Short mmCIF file of C-alpha atoms and ligand atoms in Angstrom, two decimals:
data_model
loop_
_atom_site.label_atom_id
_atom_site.label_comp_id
_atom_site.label_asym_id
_atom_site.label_seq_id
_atom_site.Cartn_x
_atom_site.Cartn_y
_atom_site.Cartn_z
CA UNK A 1 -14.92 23.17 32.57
CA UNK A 2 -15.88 19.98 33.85
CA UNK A 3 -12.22 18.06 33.48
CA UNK A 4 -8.78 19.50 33.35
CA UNK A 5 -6.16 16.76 32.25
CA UNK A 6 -2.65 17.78 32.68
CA UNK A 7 0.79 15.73 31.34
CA UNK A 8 3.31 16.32 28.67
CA UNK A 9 0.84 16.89 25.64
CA UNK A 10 1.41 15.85 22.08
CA UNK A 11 -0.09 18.96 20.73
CA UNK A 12 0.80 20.40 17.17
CA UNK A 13 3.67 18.17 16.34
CA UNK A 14 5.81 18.77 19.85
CA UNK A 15 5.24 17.53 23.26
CA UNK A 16 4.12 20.28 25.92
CA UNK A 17 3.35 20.29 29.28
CA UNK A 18 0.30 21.92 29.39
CA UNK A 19 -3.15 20.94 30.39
CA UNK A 20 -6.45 19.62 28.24
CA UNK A 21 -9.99 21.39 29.15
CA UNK A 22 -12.88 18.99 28.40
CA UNK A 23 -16.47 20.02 28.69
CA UNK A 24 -19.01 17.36 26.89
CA UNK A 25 -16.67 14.97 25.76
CA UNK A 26 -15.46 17.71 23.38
CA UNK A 27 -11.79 19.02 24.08
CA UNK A 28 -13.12 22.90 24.81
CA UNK A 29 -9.59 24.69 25.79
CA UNK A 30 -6.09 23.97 25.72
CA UNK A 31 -3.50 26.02 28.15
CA UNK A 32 -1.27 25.54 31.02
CA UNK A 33 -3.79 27.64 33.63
CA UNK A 34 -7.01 25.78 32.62
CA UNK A 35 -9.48 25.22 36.05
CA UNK A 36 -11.97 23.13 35.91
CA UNK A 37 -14.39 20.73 38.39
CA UNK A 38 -11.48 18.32 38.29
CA UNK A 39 -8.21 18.50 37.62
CA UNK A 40 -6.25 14.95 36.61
CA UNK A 41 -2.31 15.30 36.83
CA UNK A 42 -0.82 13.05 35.27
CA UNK A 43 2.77 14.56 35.83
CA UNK A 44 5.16 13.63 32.90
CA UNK A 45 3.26 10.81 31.18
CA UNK A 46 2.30 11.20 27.78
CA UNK A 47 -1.19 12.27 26.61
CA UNK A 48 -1.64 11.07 23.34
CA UNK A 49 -4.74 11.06 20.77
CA UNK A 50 -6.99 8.12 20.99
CA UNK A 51 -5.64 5.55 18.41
CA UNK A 52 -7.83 4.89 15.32
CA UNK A 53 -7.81 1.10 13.88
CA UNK A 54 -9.31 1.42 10.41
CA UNK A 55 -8.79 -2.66 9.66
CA UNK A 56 -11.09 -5.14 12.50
CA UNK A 57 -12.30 -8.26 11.72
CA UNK A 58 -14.59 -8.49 14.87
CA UNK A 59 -16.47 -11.44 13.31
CA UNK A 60 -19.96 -10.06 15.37
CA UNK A 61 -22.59 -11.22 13.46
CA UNK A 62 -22.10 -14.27 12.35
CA UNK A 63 -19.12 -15.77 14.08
CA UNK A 64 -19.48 -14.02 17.76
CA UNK A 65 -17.23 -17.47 19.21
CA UNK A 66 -14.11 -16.03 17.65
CA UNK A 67 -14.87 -12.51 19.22
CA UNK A 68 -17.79 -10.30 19.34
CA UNK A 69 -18.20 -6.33 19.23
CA UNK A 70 -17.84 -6.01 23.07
CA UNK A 71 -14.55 -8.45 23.54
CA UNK A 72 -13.14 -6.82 20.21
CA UNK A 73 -13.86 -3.11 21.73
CA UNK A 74 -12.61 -4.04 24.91
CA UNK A 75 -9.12 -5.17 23.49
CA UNK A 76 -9.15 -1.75 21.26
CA UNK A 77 -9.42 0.47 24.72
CA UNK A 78 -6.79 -1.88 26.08
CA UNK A 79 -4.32 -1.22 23.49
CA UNK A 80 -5.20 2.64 23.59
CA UNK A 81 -7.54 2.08 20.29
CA UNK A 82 -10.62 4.68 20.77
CA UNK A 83 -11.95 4.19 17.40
CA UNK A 84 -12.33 1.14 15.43
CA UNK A 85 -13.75 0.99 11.78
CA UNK A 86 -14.77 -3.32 11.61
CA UNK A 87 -14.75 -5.04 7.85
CA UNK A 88 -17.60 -6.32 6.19
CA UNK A 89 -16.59 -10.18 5.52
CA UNK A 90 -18.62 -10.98 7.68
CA UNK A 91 -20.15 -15.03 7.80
CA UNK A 92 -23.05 -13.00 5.74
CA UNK A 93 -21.06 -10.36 3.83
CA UNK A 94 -22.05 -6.77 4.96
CA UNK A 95 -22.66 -5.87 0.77
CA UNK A 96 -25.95 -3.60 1.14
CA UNK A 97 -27.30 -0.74 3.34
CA UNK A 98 -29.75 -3.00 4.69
CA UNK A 99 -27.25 -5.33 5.45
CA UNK A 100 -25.21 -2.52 6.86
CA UNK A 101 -28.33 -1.58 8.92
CA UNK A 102 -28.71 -5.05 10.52
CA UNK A 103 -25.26 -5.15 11.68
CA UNK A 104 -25.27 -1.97 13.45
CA UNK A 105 -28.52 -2.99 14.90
CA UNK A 106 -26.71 -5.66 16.37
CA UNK A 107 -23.20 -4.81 17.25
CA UNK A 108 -24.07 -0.82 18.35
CA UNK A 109 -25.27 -1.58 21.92
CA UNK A 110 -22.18 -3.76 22.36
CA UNK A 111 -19.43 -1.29 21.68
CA UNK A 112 -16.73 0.12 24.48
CA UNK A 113 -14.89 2.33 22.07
CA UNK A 114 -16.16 4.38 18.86
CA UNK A 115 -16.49 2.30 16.00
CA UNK A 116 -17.29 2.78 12.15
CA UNK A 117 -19.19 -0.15 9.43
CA UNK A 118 -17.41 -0.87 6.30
CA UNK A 119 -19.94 -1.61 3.40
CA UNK A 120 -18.42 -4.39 1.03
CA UNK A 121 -18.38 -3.79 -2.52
CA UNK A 122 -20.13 -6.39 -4.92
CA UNK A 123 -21.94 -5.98 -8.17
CA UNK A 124 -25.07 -5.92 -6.23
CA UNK A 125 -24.25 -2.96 -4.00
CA UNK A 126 -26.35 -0.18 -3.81
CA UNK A 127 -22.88 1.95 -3.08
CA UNK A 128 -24.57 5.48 -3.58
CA UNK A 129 -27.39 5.03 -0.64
CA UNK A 130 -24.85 3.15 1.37
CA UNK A 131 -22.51 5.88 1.31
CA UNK A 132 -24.40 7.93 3.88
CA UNK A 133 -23.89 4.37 6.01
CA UNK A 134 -20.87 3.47 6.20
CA UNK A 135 -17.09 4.59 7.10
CA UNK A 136 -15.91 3.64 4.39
CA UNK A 137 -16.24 0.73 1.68
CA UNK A 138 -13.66 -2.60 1.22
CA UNK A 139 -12.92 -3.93 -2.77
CA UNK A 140 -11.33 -7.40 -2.28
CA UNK A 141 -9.16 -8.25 -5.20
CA UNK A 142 -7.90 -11.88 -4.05
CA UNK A 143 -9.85 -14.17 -2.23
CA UNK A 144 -9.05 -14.01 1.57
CA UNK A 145 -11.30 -14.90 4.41
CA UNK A 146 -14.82 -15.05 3.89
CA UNK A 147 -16.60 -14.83 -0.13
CA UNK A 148 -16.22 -11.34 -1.35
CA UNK A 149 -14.01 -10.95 -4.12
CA UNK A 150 -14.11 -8.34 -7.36
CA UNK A 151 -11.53 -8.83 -9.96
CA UNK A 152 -12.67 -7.75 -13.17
CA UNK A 153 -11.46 -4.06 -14.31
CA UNK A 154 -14.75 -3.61 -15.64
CA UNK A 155 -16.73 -3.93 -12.74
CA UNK A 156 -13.91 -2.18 -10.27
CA UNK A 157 -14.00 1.17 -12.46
CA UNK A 158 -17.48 1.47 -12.49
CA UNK A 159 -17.66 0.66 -9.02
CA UNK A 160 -14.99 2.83 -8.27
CA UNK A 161 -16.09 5.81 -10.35
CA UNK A 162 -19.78 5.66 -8.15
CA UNK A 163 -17.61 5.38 -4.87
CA UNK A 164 -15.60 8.59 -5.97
CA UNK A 165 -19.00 10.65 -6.03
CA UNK A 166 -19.37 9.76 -2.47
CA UNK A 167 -16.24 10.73 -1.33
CA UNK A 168 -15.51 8.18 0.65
CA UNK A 169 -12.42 6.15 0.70
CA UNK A 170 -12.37 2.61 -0.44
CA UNK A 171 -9.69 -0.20 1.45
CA UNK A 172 -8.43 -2.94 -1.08
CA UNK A 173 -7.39 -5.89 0.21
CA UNK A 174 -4.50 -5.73 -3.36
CA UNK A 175 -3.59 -9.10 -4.16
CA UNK A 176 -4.53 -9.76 -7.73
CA UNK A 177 -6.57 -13.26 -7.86
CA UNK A 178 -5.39 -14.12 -11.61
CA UNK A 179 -1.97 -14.46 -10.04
CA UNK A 180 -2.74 -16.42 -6.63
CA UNK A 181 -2.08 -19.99 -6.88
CA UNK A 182 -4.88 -22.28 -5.79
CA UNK A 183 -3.97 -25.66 -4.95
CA UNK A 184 -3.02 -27.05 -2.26
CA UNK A 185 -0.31 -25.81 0.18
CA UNK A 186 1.43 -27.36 2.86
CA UNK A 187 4.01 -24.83 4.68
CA UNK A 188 4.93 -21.63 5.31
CA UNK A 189 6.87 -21.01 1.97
CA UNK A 190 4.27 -22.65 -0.24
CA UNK A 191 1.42 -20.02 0.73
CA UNK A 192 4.15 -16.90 0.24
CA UNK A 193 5.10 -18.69 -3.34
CA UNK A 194 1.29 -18.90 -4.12
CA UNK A 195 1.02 -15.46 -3.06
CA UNK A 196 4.00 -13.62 -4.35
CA UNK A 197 4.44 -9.71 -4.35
CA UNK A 198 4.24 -9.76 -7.59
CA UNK A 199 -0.17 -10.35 -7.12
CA UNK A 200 0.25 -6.66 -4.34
CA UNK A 201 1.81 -5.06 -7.24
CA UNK A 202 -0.18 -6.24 -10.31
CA UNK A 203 -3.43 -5.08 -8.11
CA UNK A 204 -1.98 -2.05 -6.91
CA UNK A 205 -0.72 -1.26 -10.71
CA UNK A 206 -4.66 -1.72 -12.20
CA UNK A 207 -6.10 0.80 -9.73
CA UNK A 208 -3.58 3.44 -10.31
CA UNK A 209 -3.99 2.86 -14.42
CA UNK A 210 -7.78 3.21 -13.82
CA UNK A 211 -7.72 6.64 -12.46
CA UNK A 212 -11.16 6.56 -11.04
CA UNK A 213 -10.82 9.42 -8.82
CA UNK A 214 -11.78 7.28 -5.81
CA UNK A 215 -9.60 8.06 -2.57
CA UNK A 216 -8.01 4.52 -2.78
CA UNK A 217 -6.01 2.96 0.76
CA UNK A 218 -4.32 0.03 0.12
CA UNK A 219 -4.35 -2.87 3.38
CA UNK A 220 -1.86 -4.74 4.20
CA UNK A 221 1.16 -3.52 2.27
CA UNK A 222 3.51 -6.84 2.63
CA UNK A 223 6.30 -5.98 -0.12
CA UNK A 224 9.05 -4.00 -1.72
CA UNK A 225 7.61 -3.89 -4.53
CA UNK A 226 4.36 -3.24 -3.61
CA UNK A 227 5.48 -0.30 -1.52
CA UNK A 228 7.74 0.61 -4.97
CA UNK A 229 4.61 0.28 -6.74
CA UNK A 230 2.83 3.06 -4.77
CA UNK A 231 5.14 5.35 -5.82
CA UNK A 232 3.06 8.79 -8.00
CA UNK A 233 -0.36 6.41 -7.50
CA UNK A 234 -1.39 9.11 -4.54
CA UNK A 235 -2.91 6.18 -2.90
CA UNK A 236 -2.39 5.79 1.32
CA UNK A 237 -0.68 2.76 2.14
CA UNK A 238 -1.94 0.76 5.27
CA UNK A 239 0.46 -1.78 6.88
CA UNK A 240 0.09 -3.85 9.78
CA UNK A 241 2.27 -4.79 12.90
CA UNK A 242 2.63 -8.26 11.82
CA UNK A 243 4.37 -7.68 8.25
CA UNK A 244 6.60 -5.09 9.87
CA UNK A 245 7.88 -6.82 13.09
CA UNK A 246 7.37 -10.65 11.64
CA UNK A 247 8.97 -12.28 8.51
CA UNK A 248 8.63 -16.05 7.34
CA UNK A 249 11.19 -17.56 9.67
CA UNK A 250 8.73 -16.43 12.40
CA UNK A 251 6.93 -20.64 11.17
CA UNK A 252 3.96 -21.69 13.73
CA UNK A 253 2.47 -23.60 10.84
CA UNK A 254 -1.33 -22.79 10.56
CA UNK A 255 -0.84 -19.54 13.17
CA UNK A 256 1.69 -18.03 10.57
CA UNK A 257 -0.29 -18.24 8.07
CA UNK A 258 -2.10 -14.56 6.85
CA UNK A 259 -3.15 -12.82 3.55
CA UNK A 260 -0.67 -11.40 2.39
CA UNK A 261 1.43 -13.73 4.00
CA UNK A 262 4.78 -12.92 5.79
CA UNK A 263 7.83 -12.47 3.82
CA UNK A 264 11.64 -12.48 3.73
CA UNK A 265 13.63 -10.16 5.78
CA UNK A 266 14.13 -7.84 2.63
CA UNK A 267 10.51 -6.81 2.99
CA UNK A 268 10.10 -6.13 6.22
CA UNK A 269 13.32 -3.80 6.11
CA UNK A 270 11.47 -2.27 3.46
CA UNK A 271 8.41 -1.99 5.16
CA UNK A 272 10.23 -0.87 8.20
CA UNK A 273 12.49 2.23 5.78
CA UNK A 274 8.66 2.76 4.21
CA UNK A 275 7.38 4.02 7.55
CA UNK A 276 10.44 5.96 8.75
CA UNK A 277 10.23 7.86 5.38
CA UNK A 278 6.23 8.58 5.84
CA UNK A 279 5.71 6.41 3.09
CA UNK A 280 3.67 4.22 5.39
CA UNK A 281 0.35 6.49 6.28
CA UNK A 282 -1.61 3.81 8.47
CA UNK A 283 -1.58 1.56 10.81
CA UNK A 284 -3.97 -1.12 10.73
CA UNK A 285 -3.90 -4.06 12.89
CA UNK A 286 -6.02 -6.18 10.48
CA UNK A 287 -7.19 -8.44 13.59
CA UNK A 288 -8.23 -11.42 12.28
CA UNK A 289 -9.48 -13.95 15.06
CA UNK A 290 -9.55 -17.53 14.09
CA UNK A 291 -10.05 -20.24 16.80
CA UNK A 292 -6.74 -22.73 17.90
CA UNK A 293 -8.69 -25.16 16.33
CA UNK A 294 -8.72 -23.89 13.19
CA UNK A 295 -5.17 -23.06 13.03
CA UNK A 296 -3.98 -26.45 14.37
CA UNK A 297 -5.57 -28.05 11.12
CA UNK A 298 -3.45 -29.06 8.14
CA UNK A 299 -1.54 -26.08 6.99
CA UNK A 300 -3.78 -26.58 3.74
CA UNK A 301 -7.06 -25.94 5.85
CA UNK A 302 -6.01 -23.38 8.35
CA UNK A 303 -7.84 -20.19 7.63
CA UNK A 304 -5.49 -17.20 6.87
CA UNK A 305 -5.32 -14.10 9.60
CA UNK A 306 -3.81 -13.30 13.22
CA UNK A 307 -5.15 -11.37 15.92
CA UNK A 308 -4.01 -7.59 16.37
CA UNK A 309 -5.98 -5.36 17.33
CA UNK A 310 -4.81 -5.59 21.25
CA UNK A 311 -1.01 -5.42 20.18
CA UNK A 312 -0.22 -3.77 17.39
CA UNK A 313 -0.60 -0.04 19.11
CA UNK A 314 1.43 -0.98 22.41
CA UNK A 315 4.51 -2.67 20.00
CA UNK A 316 4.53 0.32 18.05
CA UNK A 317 4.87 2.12 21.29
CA UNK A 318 7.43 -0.29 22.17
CA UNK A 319 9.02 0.50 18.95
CA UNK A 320 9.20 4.32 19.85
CA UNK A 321 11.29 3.43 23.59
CA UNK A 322 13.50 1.35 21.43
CA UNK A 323 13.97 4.20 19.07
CA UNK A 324 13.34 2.25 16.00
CA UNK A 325 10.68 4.95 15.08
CA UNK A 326 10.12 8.44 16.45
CA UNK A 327 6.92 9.54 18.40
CA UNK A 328 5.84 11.83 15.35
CA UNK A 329 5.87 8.89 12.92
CA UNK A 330 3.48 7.03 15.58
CA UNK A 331 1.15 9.72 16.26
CA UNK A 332 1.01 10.06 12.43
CA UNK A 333 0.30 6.78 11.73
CA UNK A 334 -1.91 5.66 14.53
CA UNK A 335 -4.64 8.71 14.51
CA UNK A 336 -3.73 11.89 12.55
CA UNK A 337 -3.75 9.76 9.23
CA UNK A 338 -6.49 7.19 9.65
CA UNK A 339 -8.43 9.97 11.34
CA UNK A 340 -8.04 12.43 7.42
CA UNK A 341 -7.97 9.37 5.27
CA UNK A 342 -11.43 8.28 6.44
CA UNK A 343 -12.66 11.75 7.39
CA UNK A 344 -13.31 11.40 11.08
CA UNK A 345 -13.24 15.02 11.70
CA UNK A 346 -13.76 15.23 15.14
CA UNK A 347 -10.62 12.65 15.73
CA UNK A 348 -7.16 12.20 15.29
CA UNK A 349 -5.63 15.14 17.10
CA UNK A 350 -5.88 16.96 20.39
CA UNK A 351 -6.78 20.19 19.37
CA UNK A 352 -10.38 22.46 20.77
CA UNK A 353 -12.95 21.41 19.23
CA UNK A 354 -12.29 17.36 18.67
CA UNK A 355 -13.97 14.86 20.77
CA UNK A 356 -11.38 14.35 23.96
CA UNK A 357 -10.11 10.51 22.96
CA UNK A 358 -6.75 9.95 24.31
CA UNK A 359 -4.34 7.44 26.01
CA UNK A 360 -2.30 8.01 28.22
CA UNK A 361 1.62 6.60 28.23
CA UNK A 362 3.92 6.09 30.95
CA UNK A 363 6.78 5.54 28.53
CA UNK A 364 9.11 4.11 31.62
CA UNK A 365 5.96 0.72 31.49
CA UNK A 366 7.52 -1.61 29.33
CA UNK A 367 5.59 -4.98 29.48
CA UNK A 368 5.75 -8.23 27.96
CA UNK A 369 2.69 -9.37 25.74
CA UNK A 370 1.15 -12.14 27.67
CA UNK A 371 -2.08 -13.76 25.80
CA UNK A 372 -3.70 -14.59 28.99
CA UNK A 373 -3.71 -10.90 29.75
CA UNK A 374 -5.79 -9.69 26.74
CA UNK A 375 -9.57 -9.09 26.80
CA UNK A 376 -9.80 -10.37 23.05
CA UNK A 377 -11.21 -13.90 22.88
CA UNK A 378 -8.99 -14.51 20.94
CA UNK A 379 -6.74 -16.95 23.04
CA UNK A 380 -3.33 -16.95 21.01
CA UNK A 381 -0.66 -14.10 19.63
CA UNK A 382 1.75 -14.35 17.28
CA UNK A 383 3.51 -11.82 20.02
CA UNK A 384 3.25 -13.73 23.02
CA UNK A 385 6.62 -12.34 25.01
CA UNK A 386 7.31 -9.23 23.24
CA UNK A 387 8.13 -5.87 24.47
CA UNK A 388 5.17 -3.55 24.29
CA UNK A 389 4.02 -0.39 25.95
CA UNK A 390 0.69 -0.60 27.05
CA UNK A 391 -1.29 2.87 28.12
CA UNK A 392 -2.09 3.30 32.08
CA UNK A 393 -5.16 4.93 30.87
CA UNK A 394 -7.64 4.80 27.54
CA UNK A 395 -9.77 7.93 27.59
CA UNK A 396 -12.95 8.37 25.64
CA UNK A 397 -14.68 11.68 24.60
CA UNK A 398 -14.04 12.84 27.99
CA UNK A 399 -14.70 9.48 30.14
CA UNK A 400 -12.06 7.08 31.52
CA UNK A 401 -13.08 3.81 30.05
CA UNK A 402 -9.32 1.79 30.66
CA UNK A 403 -7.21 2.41 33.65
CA UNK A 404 -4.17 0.09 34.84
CA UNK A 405 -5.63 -2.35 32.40
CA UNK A 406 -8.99 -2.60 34.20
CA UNK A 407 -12.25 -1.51 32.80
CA UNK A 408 -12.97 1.95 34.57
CA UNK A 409 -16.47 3.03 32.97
CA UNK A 410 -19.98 1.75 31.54
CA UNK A 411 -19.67 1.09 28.10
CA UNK A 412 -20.41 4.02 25.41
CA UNK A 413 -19.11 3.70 22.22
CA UNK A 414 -20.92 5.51 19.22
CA UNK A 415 -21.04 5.28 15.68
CA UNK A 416 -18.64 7.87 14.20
CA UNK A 417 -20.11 10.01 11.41
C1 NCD B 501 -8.64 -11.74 7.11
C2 NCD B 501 -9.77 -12.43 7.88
O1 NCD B 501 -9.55 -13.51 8.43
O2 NCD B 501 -10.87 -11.87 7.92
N1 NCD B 501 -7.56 -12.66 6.94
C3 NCD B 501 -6.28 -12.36 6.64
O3 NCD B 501 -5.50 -13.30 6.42
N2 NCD B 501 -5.83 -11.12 6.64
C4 NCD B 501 -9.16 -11.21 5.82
C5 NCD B 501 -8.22 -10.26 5.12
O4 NCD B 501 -8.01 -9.12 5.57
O5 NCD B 501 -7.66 -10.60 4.08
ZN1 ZN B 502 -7.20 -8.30 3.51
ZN1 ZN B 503 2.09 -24.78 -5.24
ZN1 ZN B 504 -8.43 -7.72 6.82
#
């Protein structure tokens, strides 16, 4: 055995004090008498798996002065993230495999942490030979950041019927367009009323009546009703850190402003009951780097999106020592879901035979979320000051890549397949 990892191991649903043989980068034994070359002790911290962030907006190519594949990656093995899957709204949407091709030609060498390509879906996608391509394919139904959007029924069942022979699962971004409001909009409550819950719940409503036998995971989830509307559809439901911990009196003009947007209080209760009844499968930070520029512009012209990807694991973690949620619900939603909903098999769990991604919690290291502090270019939070429990190490298929916060190894991420 080359390494022998010892701490008190989430392993089958309970936390064990036992020890984690690694051989490869592959997780080869697991028992409290393991020997190996090297044995790491990490007395009663927490080894947890590797956290899987299914929703990235690392803006690499096209846009590489918000943040790039390597600053992106970087904050994801900060935060304890060892696999990322990054969105295909890119300045040139990512829409065919060639396109998908160019981007990993570009953005592979640059990775720190393991990362998967959504392909978008247009009415020009070749979706069958992408399939083999990608992690996973994106349907926007409301315009958002960047140009793709799909709202016709017509075109999403047949598109979704030729994803379902693939098998792979297919992220909506579910805000029906026919019921955004376009126009101009000056605050805070303007873009919520232009955006109501009532658009998340129309769009979820036309999937489920389509029954196209695609694995469908809905983004975002902002609303009651939306998370009502779920309800018998057998879709996953993705939310991020922002909708759950943020609500519209949190008003920083521009820097509030995100698609869905924030809501009332009533929602994020929801949201918050949602994920302590498992109705909430995913976490996904949906990081979404826009410059200080752009968000200081008139409300009207601010582009929609916050950051996340570097914060949204170590609040959740915060949420655990606070006891708002218990560790089972964030192991569940930070790897063992994303890991089956977008069939990663060798991730999401420590168990033999999965590839040895973990992190590594000293739950008594409560910090505050400092901006300055994060490897993201990304130069703002909507967090800035709150509790959060970042990991004293990041470990990747075997190899310390984050330790105290520093970088501790030469960069490797792969392509997951
Ligand atoms: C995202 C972005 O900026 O790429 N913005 C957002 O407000 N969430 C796109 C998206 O996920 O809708
Ligand atoms: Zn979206
Ligand atoms: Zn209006
Ligand atoms: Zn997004």
């Amino acid at each position: 055995m080359d390494l022998v990892i010892e701490g008190r191991v989430y392993f089958r649903g309970s936390l064990t004090r036992t020890r984690i043989g690694i051989e490869d980068g592959k997780i080869t034994a697991i028992g409290r008498n393991l020997r190996g070359d090297e044995l790491v002790d990490h007395g009663d911290r927490l080894l947890l798996p590797g956290a899987i962030d299914p929703h990235v907006h690392f803006r690499d190519p096209g846009q590489e002065a918000k943040e790039d594949f390597s600053t992106g990656t970087l904050a994801a093995a900060h935060a304890g993230v060892t696999t990322i899957l990054d969105m295909p709204n890119n300045l040139r949407p990512v829409i065919t495999s060639a396109q998908v091709a160019d981007k990993r030609e570009t953005v592979s060498s640059r990775a720190w942490v393991d990362f998967g390509l959504f392909g978008g879906l247009s009415r020009f996608s070749d979706i069958e030979r992408m399939a083999d391509d990608v992690a996973g394919f994106k349907l926007y139904m409301g315009s958002t950041t960047g140009n793709l959007l799909e709202n016709d029924d017509r075109w999403i069942d047949a598109m979704l019927r030729r994803v379902a022979t693939t098998g792979r699962t297919v992220s909506v971004h579910a805000e029906d367009d026919a019921i955004l409001a376009k126009g101009p909009e000056l605050d805070m409550e303007e873009h919520e009323l232009h955006r109501p819950p009532e658009a998340e719940v129309s769009a979820i409503r036309r999937l489920a009546a389509m029954g196209t036998g695609a694995r469908v995971n809905i983004c975002h989830l902002s609303s009651a009703e939306g998370l009502a509307a779920m309800d018998g559809t057998g879709f996953t439901a993705e939310f991020t850190a922002h909708h759950l911990m943020l609500d519209s009196r949190f008003d920083r003009k521009g820097y509030s402003k995100v698609n869905p947007p924030l809501r009332t209080m009533r929602h994020r209760e929801a949201l918050m009951d949602g994920l302590k009844a498992g109705k909430l499968h995913i976490l996904g930070s949906d990081h979404a780097p826009h410059t200080p520029a752009e968000k200081e512009k008139r409300f009207d012209e601010a582009p929609s999106g916050m950051p996340g990807v570097e914060t949204s694991v170590p609040l959740l973690m915060g949420l655990v020592k606070h006891e708002f949620i218990d560790l089972h619900t964030f192991v569940a939603v930070t790897s063992l879901n994303p890991a089956s909903v977008f069939g990663l098999r060798n991730k999401g769990a420590i168990e033999v035979g999965m590839d040895a991604d973990l992190m590594v919690i000293d739950p008594k290291r409560m910090a505050r979320i400092d901006a300055k502090h994060l490897y993201s270019k990304c130069p703002w939070t909507p967090f800035e000051g709150w509790d959060a429990i970042y990991p004293v190490a990041t470990i990747l298929r075997g190899t310390m890549i984050m330790e105290d916060e520093n970088v501790a190894s030469a960069r490797q991420g792969q392509e997951v397949h």
